[in-house]
mmCIF file of C-alpha atoms in Angstrom:
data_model
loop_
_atom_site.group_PDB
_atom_site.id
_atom_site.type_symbol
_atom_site.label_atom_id
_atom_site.label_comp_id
_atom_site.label_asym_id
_atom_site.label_seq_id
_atom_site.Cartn_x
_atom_site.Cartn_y
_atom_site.Cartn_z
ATOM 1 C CA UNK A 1 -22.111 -5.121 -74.984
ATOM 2 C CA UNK A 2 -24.969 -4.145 -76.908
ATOM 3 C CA UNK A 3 -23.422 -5.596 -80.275
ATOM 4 C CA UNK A 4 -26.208 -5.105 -83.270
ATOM 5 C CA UNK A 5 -29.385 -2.996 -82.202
ATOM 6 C CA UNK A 6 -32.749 -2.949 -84.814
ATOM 7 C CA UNK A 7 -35.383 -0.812 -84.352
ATOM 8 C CA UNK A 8 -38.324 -1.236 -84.663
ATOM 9 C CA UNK A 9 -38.655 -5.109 -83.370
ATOM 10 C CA UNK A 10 -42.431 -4.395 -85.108
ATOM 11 C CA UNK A 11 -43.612 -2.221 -87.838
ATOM 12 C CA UNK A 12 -46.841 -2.502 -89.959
ATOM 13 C CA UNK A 13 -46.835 -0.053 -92.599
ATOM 14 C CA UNK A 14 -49.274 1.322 -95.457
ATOM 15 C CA UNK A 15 -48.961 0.451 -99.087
ATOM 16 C CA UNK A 16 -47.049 3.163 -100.304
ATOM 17 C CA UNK A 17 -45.714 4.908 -97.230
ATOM 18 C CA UNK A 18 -42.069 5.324 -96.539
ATOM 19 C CA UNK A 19 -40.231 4.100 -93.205
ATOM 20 C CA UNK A 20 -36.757 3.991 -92.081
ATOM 21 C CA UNK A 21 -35.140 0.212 -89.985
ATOM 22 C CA UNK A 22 -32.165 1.530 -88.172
ATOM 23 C CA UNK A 23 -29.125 -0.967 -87.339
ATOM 24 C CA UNK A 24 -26.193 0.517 -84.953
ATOM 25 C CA UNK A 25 -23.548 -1.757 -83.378
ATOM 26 C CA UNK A 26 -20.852 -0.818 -81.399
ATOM 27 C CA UNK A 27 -18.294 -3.333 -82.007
ATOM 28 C CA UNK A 28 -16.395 -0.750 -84.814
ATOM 29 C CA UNK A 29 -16.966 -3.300 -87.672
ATOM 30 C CA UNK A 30 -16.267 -2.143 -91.112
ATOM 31 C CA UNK A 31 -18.828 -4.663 -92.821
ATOM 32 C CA UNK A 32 -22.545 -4.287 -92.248
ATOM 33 C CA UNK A 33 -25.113 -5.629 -94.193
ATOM 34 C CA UNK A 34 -29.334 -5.970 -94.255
ATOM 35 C CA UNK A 35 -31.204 -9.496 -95.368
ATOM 36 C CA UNK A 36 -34.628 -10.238 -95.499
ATOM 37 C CA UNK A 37 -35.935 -13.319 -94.425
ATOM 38 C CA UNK A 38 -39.112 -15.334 -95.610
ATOM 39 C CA UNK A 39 -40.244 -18.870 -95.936
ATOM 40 C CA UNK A 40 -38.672 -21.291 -97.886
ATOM 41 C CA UNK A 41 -36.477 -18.866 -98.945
ATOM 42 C CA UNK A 42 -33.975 -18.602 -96.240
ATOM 43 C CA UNK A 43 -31.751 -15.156 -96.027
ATOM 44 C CA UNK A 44 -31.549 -12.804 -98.858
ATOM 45 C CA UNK A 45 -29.003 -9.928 -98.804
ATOM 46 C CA UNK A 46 -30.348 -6.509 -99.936
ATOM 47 C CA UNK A 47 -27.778 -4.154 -99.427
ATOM 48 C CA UNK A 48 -23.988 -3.931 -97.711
ATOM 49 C CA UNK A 49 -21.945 -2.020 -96.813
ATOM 50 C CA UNK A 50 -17.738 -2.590 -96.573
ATOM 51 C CA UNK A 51 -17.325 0.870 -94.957
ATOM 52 C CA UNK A 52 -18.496 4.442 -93.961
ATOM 53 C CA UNK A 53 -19.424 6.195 -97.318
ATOM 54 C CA UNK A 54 -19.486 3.056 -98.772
ATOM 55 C CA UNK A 55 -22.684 0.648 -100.527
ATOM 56 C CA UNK A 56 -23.409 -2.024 -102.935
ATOM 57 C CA UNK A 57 -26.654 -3.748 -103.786
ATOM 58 C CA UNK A 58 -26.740 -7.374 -102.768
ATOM 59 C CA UNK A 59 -29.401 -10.335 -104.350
ATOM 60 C CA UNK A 60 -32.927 -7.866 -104.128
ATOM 61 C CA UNK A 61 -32.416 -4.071 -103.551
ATOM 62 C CA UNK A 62 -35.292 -3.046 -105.788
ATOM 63 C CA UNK A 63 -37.594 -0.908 -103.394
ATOM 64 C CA UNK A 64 -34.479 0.149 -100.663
ATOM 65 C CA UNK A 65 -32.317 2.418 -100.166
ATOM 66 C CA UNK A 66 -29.070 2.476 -97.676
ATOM 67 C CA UNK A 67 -26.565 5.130 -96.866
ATOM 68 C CA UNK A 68 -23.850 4.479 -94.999
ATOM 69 C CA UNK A 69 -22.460 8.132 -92.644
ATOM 70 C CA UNK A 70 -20.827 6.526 -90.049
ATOM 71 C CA UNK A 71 -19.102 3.209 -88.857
ATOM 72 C CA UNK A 72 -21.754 2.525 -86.562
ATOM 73 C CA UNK A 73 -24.656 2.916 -88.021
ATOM 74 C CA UNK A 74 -26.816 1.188 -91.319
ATOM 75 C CA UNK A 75 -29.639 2.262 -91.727
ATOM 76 C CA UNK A 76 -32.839 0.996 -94.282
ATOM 77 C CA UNK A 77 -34.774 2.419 -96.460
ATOM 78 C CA UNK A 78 -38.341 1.581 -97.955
ATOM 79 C CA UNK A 79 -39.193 4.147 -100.240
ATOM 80 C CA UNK A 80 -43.195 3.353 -100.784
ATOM 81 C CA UNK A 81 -43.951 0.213 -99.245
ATOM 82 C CA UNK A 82 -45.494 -2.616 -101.087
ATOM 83 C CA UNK A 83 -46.823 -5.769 -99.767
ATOM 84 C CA UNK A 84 -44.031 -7.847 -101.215
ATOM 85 C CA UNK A 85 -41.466 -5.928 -98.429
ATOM 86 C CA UNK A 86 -43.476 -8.398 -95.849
ATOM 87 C CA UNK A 87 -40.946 -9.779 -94.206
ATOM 88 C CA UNK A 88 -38.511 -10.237 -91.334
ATOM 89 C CA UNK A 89 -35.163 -7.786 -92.088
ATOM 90 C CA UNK A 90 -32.172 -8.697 -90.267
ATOM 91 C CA UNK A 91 -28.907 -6.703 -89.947
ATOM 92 C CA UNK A 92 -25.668 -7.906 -89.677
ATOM 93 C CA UNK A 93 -22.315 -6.793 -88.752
ATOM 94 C CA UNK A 94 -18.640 -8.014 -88.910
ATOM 95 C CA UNK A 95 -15.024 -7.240 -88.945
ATOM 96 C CA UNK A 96 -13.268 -7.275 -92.426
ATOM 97 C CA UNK A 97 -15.513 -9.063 -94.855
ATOM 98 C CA UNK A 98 -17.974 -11.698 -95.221
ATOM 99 C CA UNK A 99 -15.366 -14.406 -94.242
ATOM 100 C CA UNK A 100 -15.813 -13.165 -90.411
ATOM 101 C CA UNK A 101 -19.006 -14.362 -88.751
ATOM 102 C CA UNK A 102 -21.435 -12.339 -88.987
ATOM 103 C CA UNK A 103 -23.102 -11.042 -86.015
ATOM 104 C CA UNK A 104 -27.104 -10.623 -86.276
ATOM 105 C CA UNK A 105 -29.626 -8.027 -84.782
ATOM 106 C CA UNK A 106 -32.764 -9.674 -83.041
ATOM 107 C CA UNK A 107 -34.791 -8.564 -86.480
ATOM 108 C CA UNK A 108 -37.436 -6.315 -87.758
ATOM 109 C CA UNK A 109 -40.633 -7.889 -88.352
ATOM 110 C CA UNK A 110 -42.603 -5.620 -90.512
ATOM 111 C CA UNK A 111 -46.061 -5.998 -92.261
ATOM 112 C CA UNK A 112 -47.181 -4.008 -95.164
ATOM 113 C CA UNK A 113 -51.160 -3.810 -96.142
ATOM 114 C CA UNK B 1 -22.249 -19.508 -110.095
ATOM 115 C CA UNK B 2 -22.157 -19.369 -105.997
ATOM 116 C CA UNK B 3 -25.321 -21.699 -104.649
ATOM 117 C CA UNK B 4 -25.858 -23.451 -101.685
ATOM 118 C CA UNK B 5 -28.774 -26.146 -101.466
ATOM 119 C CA UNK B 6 -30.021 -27.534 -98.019
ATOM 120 C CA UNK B 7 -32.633 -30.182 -99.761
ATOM 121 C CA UNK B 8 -33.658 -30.851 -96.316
ATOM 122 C CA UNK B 9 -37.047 -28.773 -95.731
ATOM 123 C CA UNK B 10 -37.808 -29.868 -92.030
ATOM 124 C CA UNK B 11 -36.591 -33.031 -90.286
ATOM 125 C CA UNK B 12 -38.328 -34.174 -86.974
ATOM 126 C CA UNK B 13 -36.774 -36.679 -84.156
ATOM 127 C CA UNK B 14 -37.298 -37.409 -81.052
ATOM 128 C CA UNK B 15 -35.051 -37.005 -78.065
ATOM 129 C CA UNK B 16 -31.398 -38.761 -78.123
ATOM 130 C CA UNK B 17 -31.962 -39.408 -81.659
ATOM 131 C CA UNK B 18 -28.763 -38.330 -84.036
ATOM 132 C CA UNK B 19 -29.294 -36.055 -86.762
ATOM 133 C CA UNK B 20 -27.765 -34.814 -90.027
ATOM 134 C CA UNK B 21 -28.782 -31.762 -91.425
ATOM 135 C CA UNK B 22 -26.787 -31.564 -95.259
ATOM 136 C CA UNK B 23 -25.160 -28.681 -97.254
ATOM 137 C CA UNK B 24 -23.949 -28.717 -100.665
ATOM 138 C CA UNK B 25 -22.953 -26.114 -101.819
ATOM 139 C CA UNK B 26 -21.425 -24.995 -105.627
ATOM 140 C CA UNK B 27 -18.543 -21.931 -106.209
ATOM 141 C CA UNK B 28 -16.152 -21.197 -108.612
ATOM 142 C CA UNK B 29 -13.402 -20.264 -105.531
ATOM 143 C CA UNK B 30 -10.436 -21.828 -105.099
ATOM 144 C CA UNK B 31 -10.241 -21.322 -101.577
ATOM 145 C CA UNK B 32 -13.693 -20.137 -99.476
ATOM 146 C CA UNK B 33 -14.933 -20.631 -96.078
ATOM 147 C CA UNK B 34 -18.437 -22.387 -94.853
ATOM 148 C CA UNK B 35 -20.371 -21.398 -92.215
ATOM 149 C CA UNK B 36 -23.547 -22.874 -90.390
ATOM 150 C CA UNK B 37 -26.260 -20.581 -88.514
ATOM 151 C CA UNK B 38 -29.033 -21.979 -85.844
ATOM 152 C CA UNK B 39 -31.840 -19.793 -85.402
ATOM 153 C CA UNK B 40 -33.946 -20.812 -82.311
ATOM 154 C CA UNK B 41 -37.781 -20.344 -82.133
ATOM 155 C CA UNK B 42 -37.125 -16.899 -80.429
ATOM 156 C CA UNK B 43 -35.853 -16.059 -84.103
ATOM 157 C CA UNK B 44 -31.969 -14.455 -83.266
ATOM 158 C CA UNK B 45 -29.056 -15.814 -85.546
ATOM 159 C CA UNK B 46 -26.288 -17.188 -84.408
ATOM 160 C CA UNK B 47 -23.074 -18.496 -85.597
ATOM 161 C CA UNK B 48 -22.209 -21.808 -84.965
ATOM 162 C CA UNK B 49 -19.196 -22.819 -87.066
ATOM 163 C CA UNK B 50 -16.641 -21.751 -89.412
ATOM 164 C CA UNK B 51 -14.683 -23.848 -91.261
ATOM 165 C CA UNK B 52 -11.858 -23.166 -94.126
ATOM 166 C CA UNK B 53 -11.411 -24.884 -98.076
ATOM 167 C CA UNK B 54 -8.028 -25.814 -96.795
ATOM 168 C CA UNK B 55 -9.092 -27.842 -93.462
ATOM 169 C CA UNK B 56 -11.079 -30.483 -93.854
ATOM 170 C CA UNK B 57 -10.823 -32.471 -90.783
ATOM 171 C CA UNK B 58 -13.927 -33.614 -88.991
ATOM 172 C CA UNK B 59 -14.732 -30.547 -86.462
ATOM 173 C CA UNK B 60 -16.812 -31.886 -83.322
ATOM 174 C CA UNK B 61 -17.834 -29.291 -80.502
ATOM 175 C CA UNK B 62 -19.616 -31.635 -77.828
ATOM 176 C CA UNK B 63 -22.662 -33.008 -79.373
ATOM 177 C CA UNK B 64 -22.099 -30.870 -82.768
ATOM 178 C CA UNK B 65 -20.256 -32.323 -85.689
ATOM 179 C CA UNK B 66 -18.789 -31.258 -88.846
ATOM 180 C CA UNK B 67 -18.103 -32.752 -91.753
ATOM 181 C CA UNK B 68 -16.677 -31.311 -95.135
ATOM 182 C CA UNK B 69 -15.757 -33.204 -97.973
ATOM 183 C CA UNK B 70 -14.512 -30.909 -101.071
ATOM 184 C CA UNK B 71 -15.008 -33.778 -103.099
ATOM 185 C CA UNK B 72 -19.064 -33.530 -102.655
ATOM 186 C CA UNK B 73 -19.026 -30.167 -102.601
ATOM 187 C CA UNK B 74 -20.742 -30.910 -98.570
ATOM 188 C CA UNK B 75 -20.313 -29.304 -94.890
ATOM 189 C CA UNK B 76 -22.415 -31.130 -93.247
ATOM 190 C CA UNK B 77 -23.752 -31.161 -89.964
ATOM 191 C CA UNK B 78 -24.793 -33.987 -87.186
ATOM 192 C CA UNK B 79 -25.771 -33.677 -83.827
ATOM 193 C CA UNK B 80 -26.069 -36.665 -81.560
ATOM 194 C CA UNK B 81 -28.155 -37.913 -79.248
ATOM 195 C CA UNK B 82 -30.160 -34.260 -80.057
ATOM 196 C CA UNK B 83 -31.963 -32.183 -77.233
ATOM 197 C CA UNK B 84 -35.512 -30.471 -77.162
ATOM 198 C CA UNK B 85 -33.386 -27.436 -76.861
ATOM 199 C CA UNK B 86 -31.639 -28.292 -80.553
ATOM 200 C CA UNK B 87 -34.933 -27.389 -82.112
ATOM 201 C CA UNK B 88 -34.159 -24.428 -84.396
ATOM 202 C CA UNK B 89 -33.649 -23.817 -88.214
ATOM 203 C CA UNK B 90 -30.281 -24.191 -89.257
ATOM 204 C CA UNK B 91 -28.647 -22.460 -91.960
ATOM 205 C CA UNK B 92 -25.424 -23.172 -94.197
ATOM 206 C CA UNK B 93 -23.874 -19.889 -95.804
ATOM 207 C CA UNK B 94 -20.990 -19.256 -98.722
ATOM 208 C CA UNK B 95 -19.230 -16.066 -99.033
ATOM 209 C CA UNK B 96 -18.599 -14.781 -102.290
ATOM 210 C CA UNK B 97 -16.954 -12.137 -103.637
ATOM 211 C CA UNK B 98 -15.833 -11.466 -100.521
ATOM 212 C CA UNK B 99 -18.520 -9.122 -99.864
ATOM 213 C CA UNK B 100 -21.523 -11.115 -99.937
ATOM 214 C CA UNK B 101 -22.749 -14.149 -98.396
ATOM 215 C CA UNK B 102 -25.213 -16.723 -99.579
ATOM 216 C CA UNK B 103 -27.469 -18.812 -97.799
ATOM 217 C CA UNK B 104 -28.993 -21.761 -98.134
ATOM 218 C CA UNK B 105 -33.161 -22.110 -97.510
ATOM 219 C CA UNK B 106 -32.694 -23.490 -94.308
ATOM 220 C CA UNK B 107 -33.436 -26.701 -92.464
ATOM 221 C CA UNK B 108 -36.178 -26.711 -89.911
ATOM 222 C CA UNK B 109 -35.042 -29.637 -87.257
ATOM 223 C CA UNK B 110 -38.104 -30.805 -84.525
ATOM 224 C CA UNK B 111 -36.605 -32.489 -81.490
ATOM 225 C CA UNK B 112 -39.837 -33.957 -79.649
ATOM 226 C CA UNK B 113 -39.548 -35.241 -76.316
#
């Protein structure tokens, strides 16, 4: 079982260019969702989604976008990178809702300058 | 409004020491589940625990223990006699809304030989 795949596992962007993290899992889970992770600040939820064709914002979407075309796949959007997206982005996936456990990607660490 | 606090920045022991890493946590739900996370120094996520408003009996899973108390608003967490291989950040997470889930900042527990 593959369960949540991220690519890239590195990135280091541009100020102002754009880039796409994908997330696929192949467990058929309705809820996906992508945090961002930095220090002292534990896990911050940016966007989710509860099904295909459907998104919400979570905590801090300013500066991404999401779509949501199939079960499988999540994938995240920086529209013109700014050193603030620094980070480590993790996406998750689970059946039903947020009560399930979540199950994690290995992360995207990605560098803006 | 949904919070959960893990006061506990970073906690070092040494081998076969216990250990209590603490969650409070603050909702306006009636009914909600907890959940604890360990991230190892290879960075995944993984679920550890979930435990339900309704049940709160003492969970133990070999050298992991649970303990919730509604009355504190607390899920917390020991490990005894704790293993160089324990040495991870551990996070405590609310769902709310039943779409989103909130975590705390994350304890950072040093097991030194």
């Amino acid at each position: 079982n593959a369960g949540v795949t991220q690519t890239p596992k590195f990135q280091v962007l541009k100020t102002g260019q754009s880039m796409t993290l994908q997330c696929a899992q192949d467990m058929n889970h309705e809820y996906m969702s992508w945090y961002r992770q930095d220090p002292g600040m534990g896990l911050r939820l940016i966007h989710y989604s509860v099904g295909a064709g459907i998104t919400d914002q979570g905590e801090v979407p300013n500066g991404y976008n999401v779509s949501r075309s199939t079960t499988e796949d999540f994938p995240l959007r920086l529209l013109s990178a700014a050193p603030s997206q620094t980070s480590v982005y993790f996406c998750a996936s689970s059946t039903g809702t947020v009560n399930q456990p979540q199950h994690f990607g290995d992360g995207t660490r990605l560098s803006i300058l | 409004a949904q919070k959960v606090t893990q006061a506990q920045t970073e906690i070092s022991v040494v081998e076969k020491e216990d250990v209590t890493l603490d969650c409070v946590y603050e909702t306006r739900d009636t009914t909600y589940y907890l959940f604890w996370y360990k991230q190892p120094p290879s960075g995944e996520l993984v679920f550890l625990i979930r435990r339900n408003s309704f049940d709160e009996q003492n969970e133990i899973s070999g050298r992991y223990s649970w303990n919730f108390q509604k009355s504190t608003s607390s899920f917390n967490f020991t490990i005894t006699a704790s293993q160089v291989v324990d040495s991870a950040v551990y996070f405590c997470a609310l769902p709310y809304n039943t779409d989103k889930l909130i975590f705390g900042t994350g304890t950072r527990l040093q097991v030194f030989p």
